[in-house]
mmCIF file of C-alpha atoms and ligand atoms in Angstrom:
data_model
loop_
_atom_site.group_PDB
_atom_site.id
_atom_site.type_symbol
_atom_site.label_atom_id
_atom_site.label_comp_id
_atom_site.label_asym_id
_atom_site.label_seq_id
_atom_site.Cartn_x
_atom_site.Cartn_y
_atom_site.Cartn_z
ATOM 1 C CA MET A 1 109.782 127.593 100.706
ATOM 2 C CA SER A 2 107.151 125.948 98.579
ATOM 3 C CA ALA A 3 106.974 122.164 98.196
ATOM 4 C CA LEU A 4 107.901 120.201 95.099
ATOM 5 C CA ILE A 5 104.690 119.208 93.322
ATOM 6 C CA LEU A 6 104.527 115.460 92.694
ATOM 7 C CA ASP A 7 102.937 115.401 89.261
ATOM 8 C CA GLY A 8 100.774 112.278 88.927
ATOM 9 C CA LYS A 9 99.888 113.088 85.349
ATOM 10 C CA GLU A 10 103.546 113.079 84.357
ATOM 11 C CA SER A 11 104.277 109.809 86.207
ATOM 12 C CA ALA A 12 101.150 108.246 84.703
ATOM 13 C CA ARG A 13 102.278 109.244 81.201
ATOM 14 C CA LYS A 14 105.546 107.423 81.801
ATOM 15 C CA VAL A 15 103.801 104.309 83.097
ATOM 16 C CA LYS A 16 101.375 104.343 80.182
ATOM 17 C CA SER A 17 104.142 104.619 77.615
ATOM 18 C CA GLU A 18 105.884 101.610 79.218
ATOM 19 C CA VAL A 19 102.660 99.579 79.093
ATOM 20 C CA SER A 20 101.999 100.700 75.548
ATOM 21 C CA ALA A 21 105.464 99.539 74.395
ATOM 22 C CA ALA A 22 105.055 96.190 76.179
ATOM 23 C CA VAL A 23 101.601 95.632 74.662
ATOM 24 C CA ALA A 24 102.928 96.401 71.179
ATOM 25 C CA ASP A 25 105.430 93.547 71.629
ATOM 26 C CA LEU A 26 102.718 90.963 72.354
ATOM 27 C CA ASP A 27 101.128 88.836 69.648
ATOM 28 C CA TYR A 28 97.689 89.367 71.208
ATOM 29 C CA ARG A 29 95.849 92.269 72.803
ATOM 30 C CA PRO A 30 95.115 92.056 76.530
ATOM 31 C CA GLY A 31 91.441 92.479 77.433
ATOM 32 C CA LEU A 32 89.948 94.422 80.320
ATOM 33 C CA ALA A 33 86.292 93.967 81.297
ATOM 34 C CA THR A 34 84.734 96.914 83.126
ATOM 35 C CA VAL A 35 81.558 96.323 85.118
ATOM 36 C CA LEU A 36 79.498 99.360 86.051
ATOM 37 C CA VAL A 37 76.313 99.075 88.088
ATOM 38 C CA GLY A 38 73.834 101.895 88.634
ATOM 39 C CA ASP A 39 73.962 105.554 87.651
ATOM 40 C CA ASP A 40 76.416 107.206 90.019
ATOM 41 C CA PRO A 41 77.887 109.989 87.852
ATOM 42 C CA ALA A 42 81.354 109.819 89.465
ATOM 43 C CA SER A 43 81.557 106.063 88.832
ATOM 44 C CA HIS A 44 80.551 106.610 85.203
ATOM 45 C CA THR A 45 83.284 109.222 84.810
ATOM 46 C CA TYR A 46 85.909 106.953 86.393
ATOM 47 C CA VAL A 47 85.025 103.975 84.206
ATOM 48 C CA ARG A 48 84.981 106.100 81.056
ATOM 49 C CA GLY A 49 88.505 107.250 81.968
ATOM 50 C CA LYS A 50 89.698 103.691 82.566
ATOM 51 C CA ARG A 51 88.346 102.535 79.203
ATOM 52 C CA SER A 52 89.913 105.417 77.349
ATOM 53 C CA ASP A 53 93.282 104.716 79.058
ATOM 54 C CA ALA A 54 93.015 101.086 77.976
ATOM 55 C CA ALA A 55 92.367 102.074 74.370
ATOM 56 C CA GLU A 56 95.321 104.468 74.475
ATOM 57 C CA VAL A 57 97.789 101.676 75.300
ATOM 58 C CA GLY A 58 96.289 98.983 73.044
ATOM 59 C CA ILE A 59 94.290 97.092 75.679
ATOM 60 C CA LEU A 60 90.837 95.968 74.511
ATOM 61 C CA SER A 61 88.001 96.882 76.806
ATOM 62 C CA PHE A 62 84.691 95.076 77.190
ATOM 63 C CA HIS A 63 82.129 97.182 78.941
ATOM 64 C CA HIS A 64 79.203 95.798 80.954
ATOM 65 C CA GLU A 65 76.627 98.192 82.344
ATOM 66 C CA HIS A 66 73.744 97.123 84.578
ATOM 67 C CA PRO A 67 70.892 98.904 86.375
ATOM 68 C CA ALA A 68 71.116 99.516 90.119
ATOM 69 C CA ASP A 69 68.372 96.958 90.757
ATOM 70 C CA ILE A 70 70.317 94.015 89.306
ATOM 71 C CA ARG A 71 70.125 91.095 91.742
ATOM 72 C CA GLN A 72 73.183 89.740 93.515
ATOM 73 C CA ASP A 73 72.942 86.356 91.737
ATOM 74 C CA GLU A 74 72.538 88.030 88.340
ATOM 75 C CA LEU A 75 75.662 90.100 88.889
ATOM 76 C CA GLU A 76 77.557 87.027 90.085
ATOM 77 C CA ASP A 77 76.504 85.314 86.825
ATOM 78 C CA VAL A 78 77.952 88.240 84.854
ATOM 79 C CA ILE A 79 81.261 87.802 86.701
ATOM 80 C CA ALA A 80 81.179 84.021 86.156
ATOM 81 C CA GLY A 81 80.802 84.623 82.401
ATOM 82 C CA LEU A 82 83.792 86.990 82.400
ATOM 83 C CA ASN A 83 85.847 84.484 84.417
ATOM 84 C CA GLU A 84 85.219 81.950 81.633
ATOM 85 C CA ASP A 85 85.858 84.339 78.737
ATOM 86 C CA ASN A 86 89.353 83.796 77.354
ATOM 87 C CA ALA A 87 89.513 87.242 75.731
ATOM 88 C CA VAL A 88 89.175 88.807 79.181
ATOM 89 C CA ASP A 89 92.419 89.068 81.172
ATOM 90 C CA GLY A 90 91.229 91.537 83.787
ATOM 91 C CA ILE A 91 87.895 92.259 85.462
ATOM 92 C CA LEU A 92 87.183 95.562 87.132
ATOM 93 C CA VAL A 93 83.960 96.042 89.088
ATOM 94 C CA GLN A 94 83.638 99.749 89.817
ATOM 95 C CA LEU A 95 83.051 100.405 93.519
ATOM 96 C CA PRO A 96 81.042 101.349 95.470
ATOM 97 C CA LEU A 97 78.188 99.127 94.280
ATOM 98 C CA PRO A 98 74.618 100.349 94.861
ATOM 99 C CA GLU A 99 72.896 99.539 98.172
ATOM 100 C CA GLY A 100 71.647 96.004 98.453
ATOM 101 C CA LEU A 101 74.573 94.412 96.632
ATOM 102 C CA ASP A 102 77.258 92.674 98.668
ATOM 103 C CA SER A 103 80.445 94.011 97.105
ATOM 104 C CA GLU A 104 82.705 91.733 99.141
ATOM 105 C CA ARG A 105 80.967 88.681 97.702
ATOM 106 C CA ILE A 106 81.062 90.147 94.192
ATOM 107 C CA VAL A 107 84.794 90.872 94.381
ATOM 108 C CA SER A 108 85.382 87.397 95.844
ATOM 109 C CA SER A 109 83.613 85.855 92.848
ATOM 110 C CA ILE A 110 86.235 87.268 90.439
ATOM 111 C CA ASP A 111 88.895 84.776 89.307
ATOM 112 C CA PRO A 112 91.943 85.940 91.371
ATOM 113 C CA ALA A 113 94.083 85.655 88.206
ATOM 114 C CA LYS A 114 91.843 88.322 86.601
ATOM 115 C CA ASP A 115 91.534 90.521 89.706
ATOM 116 C CA VAL A 116 93.252 93.601 88.270
ATOM 117 C CA ASP A 117 92.033 95.692 91.208
ATOM 118 C CA GLY A 118 94.006 93.455 93.578
ATOM 119 C CA LEU A 119 91.079 93.390 95.986
ATOM 120 C CA HIS A 120 90.224 89.661 96.003
ATOM 121 C CA PRO A 121 91.012 88.056 99.377
ATOM 122 C CA HIS A 122 93.517 85.772 97.617
ATOM 123 C CA ASN A 123 95.537 88.731 96.312
ATOM 124 C CA LEU A 124 95.220 90.663 99.566
ATOM 125 C CA GLY A 125 96.490 87.488 101.279
ATOM 126 C CA LEU A 126 99.532 87.367 98.984
ATOM 127 C CA LEU A 127 100.240 90.988 99.900
ATOM 128 C CA LEU A 128 100.042 90.121 103.583
ATOM 129 C CA LEU A 129 102.461 87.241 103.002
ATOM 130 C CA GLY A 130 104.824 89.503 101.030
ATOM 131 C CA ARG A 131 104.510 87.270 97.966
ATOM 132 C CA PRO A 132 104.077 88.449 94.356
ATOM 133 C CA GLY A 133 100.514 89.037 93.211
ATOM 134 C CA LEU A 134 98.176 91.630 91.759
ATOM 135 C CA ARG A 135 98.288 94.674 94.049
ATOM 136 C CA PRO A 136 95.550 97.306 94.598
ATOM 137 C CA CYS A 137 95.981 100.155 92.120
ATOM 138 C CA THR A 138 95.974 103.236 94.355
ATOM 139 C CA PRO A 139 98.621 102.000 96.800
ATOM 140 C CA SER A 140 100.848 100.692 94.003
ATOM 141 C CA GLY A 141 100.416 103.994 92.153
ATOM 142 C CA ILE A 142 101.570 105.859 95.244
ATOM 143 C CA MET A 143 104.633 103.617 95.581
ATOM 144 C CA ARG A 144 105.504 104.183 91.941
ATOM 145 C CA MET A 145 105.061 107.952 92.200
ATOM 146 C CA LEU A 146 107.362 108.112 95.221
ATOM 147 C CA GLU A 147 109.955 106.087 93.335
ATOM 148 C CA ASP A 148 109.708 108.220 90.177
ATOM 149 C CA ASN A 149 110.258 111.375 92.207
ATOM 150 C CA GLY A 150 113.195 110.033 94.181
ATOM 151 C CA VAL A 151 111.331 110.075 97.495
ATOM 152 C CA GLY A 152 113.115 107.309 99.409
ATOM 153 C CA VAL A 153 111.006 105.077 101.624
ATOM 154 C CA ALA A 154 113.556 102.772 103.280
ATOM 155 C CA GLY A 155 114.262 103.756 106.860
ATOM 156 C CA LYS A 156 111.618 106.499 106.779
ATOM 157 C CA THR A 157 108.732 106.991 109.153
ATOM 158 C CA ALA A 158 105.436 106.771 107.276
ATOM 159 C CA VAL A 159 102.034 107.611 108.684
ATOM 160 C CA VAL A 160 98.973 106.505 106.717
ATOM 161 C CA ILE A 161 95.755 108.153 107.889
ATOM 162 C CA GLY A 162 92.877 105.884 106.890
ATOM 163 C CA ARG A 163 92.416 102.127 107.159
ATOM 164 C CA SER A 164 90.231 101.277 104.162
ATOM 165 C CA PHE A 165 90.771 97.946 102.410
ATOM 166 C CA LEU A 166 91.065 99.871 99.136
ATOM 167 C CA VAL A 167 93.952 102.149 100.166
ATOM 168 C CA GLY A 168 95.086 102.554 103.790
ATOM 169 C CA ARG A 169 95.569 98.952 104.848
ATOM 170 C CA PRO A 170 97.249 97.666 101.668
ATOM 171 C CA LEU A 171 99.469 100.754 101.428
ATOM 172 C CA ALA A 172 100.649 100.369 105.036
ATOM 173 C CA LEU A 173 101.538 96.735 104.269
ATOM 174 C CA MET A 174 103.392 97.647 101.089
ATOM 175 C CA MET A 175 105.457 100.319 102.797
ATOM 176 C CA ALA A 176 106.420 97.956 105.603
ATOM 177 C CA THR A 177 107.327 95.072 103.251
ATOM 178 C CA LYS A 178 110.836 93.678 103.528
ATOM 179 C CA GLY A 179 112.986 95.536 101.020
ATOM 180 C CA VAL A 180 110.758 98.635 101.087
ATOM 181 C CA ASP A 181 111.424 99.061 104.782
ATOM 182 C CA ALA A 182 109.473 102.054 106.016
ATOM 183 C CA THR A 183 108.373 102.102 109.633
ATOM 184 C CA VAL A 184 104.634 102.533 109.313
ATOM 185 C CA THR A 185 101.856 103.791 111.544
ATOM 186 C CA MET A 186 98.299 103.216 110.365
ATOM 187 C CA ALA A 187 96.267 105.997 111.945
ATOM 188 C CA HIS A 188 92.530 106.619 111.680
ATOM 189 C CA SER A 189 89.653 108.749 112.918
ATOM 190 C CA ARG A 190 89.952 107.333 116.457
ATOM 191 C CA THR A 191 93.710 107.812 116.812
ATOM 192 C CA PRO A 192 94.403 110.006 119.870
ATOM 193 C CA ASP A 193 96.619 113.004 119.171
ATOM 194 C CA LEU A 194 96.377 112.531 115.414
ATOM 195 C CA VAL A 195 98.155 115.840 114.782
ATOM 196 C CA GLU A 196 101.145 114.792 116.899
ATOM 197 C CA VAL A 197 101.270 111.324 115.339
ATOM 198 C CA SER A 198 101.104 112.796 111.831
ATOM 199 C CA ARG A 199 103.893 115.271 112.576
ATOM 200 C CA ARG A 200 106.301 112.365 113.082
ATOM 201 C CA ALA A 201 105.917 111.330 109.449
ATOM 202 C CA ASP A 202 108.604 111.708 106.811
ATOM 203 C CA ILE A 203 105.901 110.429 104.451
ATOM 204 C CA LEU A 204 102.338 111.375 105.335
ATOM 205 C CA VAL A 205 99.449 109.801 103.443
ATOM 206 C CA ALA A 206 95.936 111.200 103.825
ATOM 207 C CA ALA A 207 93.240 108.691 102.820
ATOM 208 C CA ILE A 208 90.346 109.668 105.046
ATOM 209 C CA GLY A 209 87.759 111.204 102.742
ATOM 210 C CA VAL A 210 87.375 114.436 104.746
ATOM 211 C CA PRO A 211 88.066 117.449 102.525
ATOM 212 C CA ARG A 212 91.084 119.586 103.557
ATOM 213 C CA MET A 213 91.327 117.969 107.003
ATOM 214 C CA VAL A 214 95.119 117.714 107.008
ATOM 215 C CA ASN A 215 96.462 121.212 107.468
ATOM 216 C CA ALA A 216 99.986 122.531 108.030
ATOM 217 C CA GLU A 217 99.851 121.597 111.726
ATOM 218 C CA TYR A 218 99.876 117.899 110.793
ATOM 219 C CA VAL A 219 103.006 118.153 108.721
ATOM 220 C CA LYS A 220 106.647 117.875 109.703
ATOM 221 C CA PRO A 221 108.704 120.436 107.751
ATOM 222 C CA GLY A 222 110.113 118.797 104.626
ATOM 223 C CA ALA A 223 107.779 115.763 104.689
ATOM 224 C CA ALA A 224 106.352 114.164 101.544
ATOM 225 C CA VAL A 225 102.563 114.523 101.648
ATOM 226 C CA ILE A 226 100.377 112.197 99.574
ATOM 227 C CA ASP A 227 96.734 113.158 99.183
ATOM 228 C CA VAL A 228 94.419 110.282 98.243
ATOM 229 C CA GLY A 229 91.129 112.100 98.868
ATOM 230 C CA ILE A 230 88.951 113.659 96.234
ATOM 231 C CA SER A 231 85.671 115.298 97.214
ATOM 232 C CA ARG A 232 83.330 117.672 95.494
ATOM 233 C CA VAL A 233 83.209 120.943 97.456
ATOM 234 C CA GLU A 234 81.585 124.321 96.819
ATOM 235 C CA ASP A 235 84.588 125.706 94.945
ATOM 236 C CA GLY A 236 85.385 122.561 92.922
ATOM 237 C CA LEU A 237 87.362 119.450 93.908
ATOM 238 C CA ALA A 238 89.316 119.107 97.140
ATOM 239 C CA GLY A 239 91.615 116.471 98.556
ATOM 240 C CA ASP A 240 92.017 115.460 102.200
ATOM 241 C CA VAL A 241 94.922 117.909 102.435
ATOM 242 C CA ASP A 242 94.630 121.677 102.726
ATOM 243 C CA PHE A 243 96.970 122.149 99.782
ATOM 244 C CA GLU A 244 97.605 125.895 100.121
ATOM 245 C CA SER A 245 98.758 125.778 103.747
ATOM 246 C CA VAL A 246 100.568 122.426 103.547
ATOM 247 C CA ARG A 247 102.615 123.303 100.460
ATOM 248 C CA GLU A 248 104.411 125.956 102.533
ATOM 249 C CA VAL A 249 105.645 123.324 105.018
ATOM 250 C CA ALA A 250 105.993 120.062 103.080
ATOM 251 C CA GLY A 251 109.035 119.045 101.054
ATOM 252 C CA SER A 252 106.809 117.556 98.366
ATOM 253 C CA ILE A 253 103.060 117.197 97.856
ATOM 254 C CA THR A 254 100.587 115.637 95.427
ATOM 255 C CA PRO A 255 97.959 117.977 93.964
ATOM 256 C CA VAL A 256 94.243 117.141 93.683
ATOM 257 C CA PRO A 257 93.317 116.603 90.936
ATOM 258 C CA GLY A 258 96.392 115.448 89.014
ATOM 259 C CA GLY A 259 98.193 113.551 91.783
ATOM 260 C CA VAL A 260 97.233 110.085 92.964
ATOM 261 C CA GLY A 261 94.165 109.720 90.665
ATOM 262 C CA PRO A 262 96.023 109.405 87.350
ATOM 263 C CA MET A 263 98.406 106.908 88.964
ATOM 264 C CA THR A 264 95.516 104.709 90.115
ATOM 265 C CA ARG A 265 94.319 104.589 86.526
ATOM 266 C CA ALA A 266 97.792 103.882 85.162
ATOM 267 C CA MET A 267 98.390 101.000 87.556
ATOM 268 C CA LEU A 268 95.192 99.315 86.380
ATOM 269 C CA LEU A 269 96.848 99.052 82.965
ATOM 270 C CA VAL A 270 100.015 97.650 84.526
ATOM 271 C CA ASN A 271 97.938 95.037 86.363
ATOM 272 C CA THR A 272 95.978 94.155 83.221
ATOM 273 C CA LEU A 273 99.229 93.589 81.330
ATOM 274 C CA GLU A 274 100.593 91.491 84.194
ATOM 275 C CA ALA A 275 97.396 89.422 84.418
ATOM 276 C CA ALA A 276 97.461 88.846 80.650
ATOM 277 C CA ARG A 277 101.095 87.722 80.682
ATOM 278 C CA ASN A 278 100.534 85.402 83.622
ATOM 279 C CA ARG A 279 97.430 83.857 82.094
ATOM 280 C CA ARG A 280 98.788 83.513 78.578
ATOM 281 C CA GLY A 281 102.357 82.640 79.527
ATOM 282 C CA SER A 282 104.095 85.470 77.674
HETATM 283 N N1 GUN B 1 86.300 103.123 93.418
HETATM 284 C C1 GUN B 1 87.192 103.990 93.930
HETATM 285 N N2 GUN B 1 88.443 103.525 93.750
HETATM 286 C C2 GUN B 1 88.332 102.338 93.133
HETATM 287 C C3 GUN B 1 89.282 101.373 92.684
HETATM 288 O O1 GUN B 1 90.495 101.503 92.814
HETATM 289 N N3 GUN B 1 88.754 100.277 92.068
HETATM 290 C C4 GUN B 1 87.425 100.116 91.913
HETATM 291 N N4 GUN B 1 87.012 98.994 91.317
HETATM 292 N N5 GUN B 1 86.518 100.981 92.311
HETATM 293 C C5 GUN B 1 86.988 102.090 92.926
#
């Protein structure tokens, strides 16, 4: 039997129409500042997508592009200006930054109230404490996609492969939060018996960045498989999951492209709306 395809584009459309309706009810337009440094083509594509999503739902976007040789202090000044700018509700610095720039310090210089990526230590701290705050977009997009598709999380065994601060760690925390109630294992490249560990998962998340690493052997029959990876390979784009073999075993699976990616983008809009409402008190 072939798995149910978890359609991220469809879920993202739903999220975007909710944001769009909420924005139309405001007496101002939320503003999103995008900061792009250097000439990485993938980063340019991602930021273009984020700006066009913003326009689609009525969010203003303010774009700032800088050469790869911008100095750390110059970039921090750009962020300081955006922190002060009242038209800007959210600030997104596209990652990774070029060599030589300290991205942790850059992200930490963003006003936490405008941190629509949810990556500032303040917001990551709120997540750790289980308190409300801006959450990282990819993990919250995954949670929303599971919910939209009726994939229950409470009481389930989840295995997240990958421990990045962008995806693996925050997602593991979210799934284990009181009220969400999965039992979570955070696995990684040094986990012994990774195949065996993965096969225990009712919900298996691959966020490793190794194309097609997770094959059918890793998957318990009927499991929900979430593929966060996206890599350029000879025959196009590939996720971390070997889609063709895993779809024969899994109960449900996200495609690449068209799975997690569109949800990451959609949740940025949700966060921008939330940041705007919190800042402007409506
Ligand atoms: N690069 C890859 N994913 C992300 C993300 O979610 N936010 C930012 N700012 N950069 C990224």
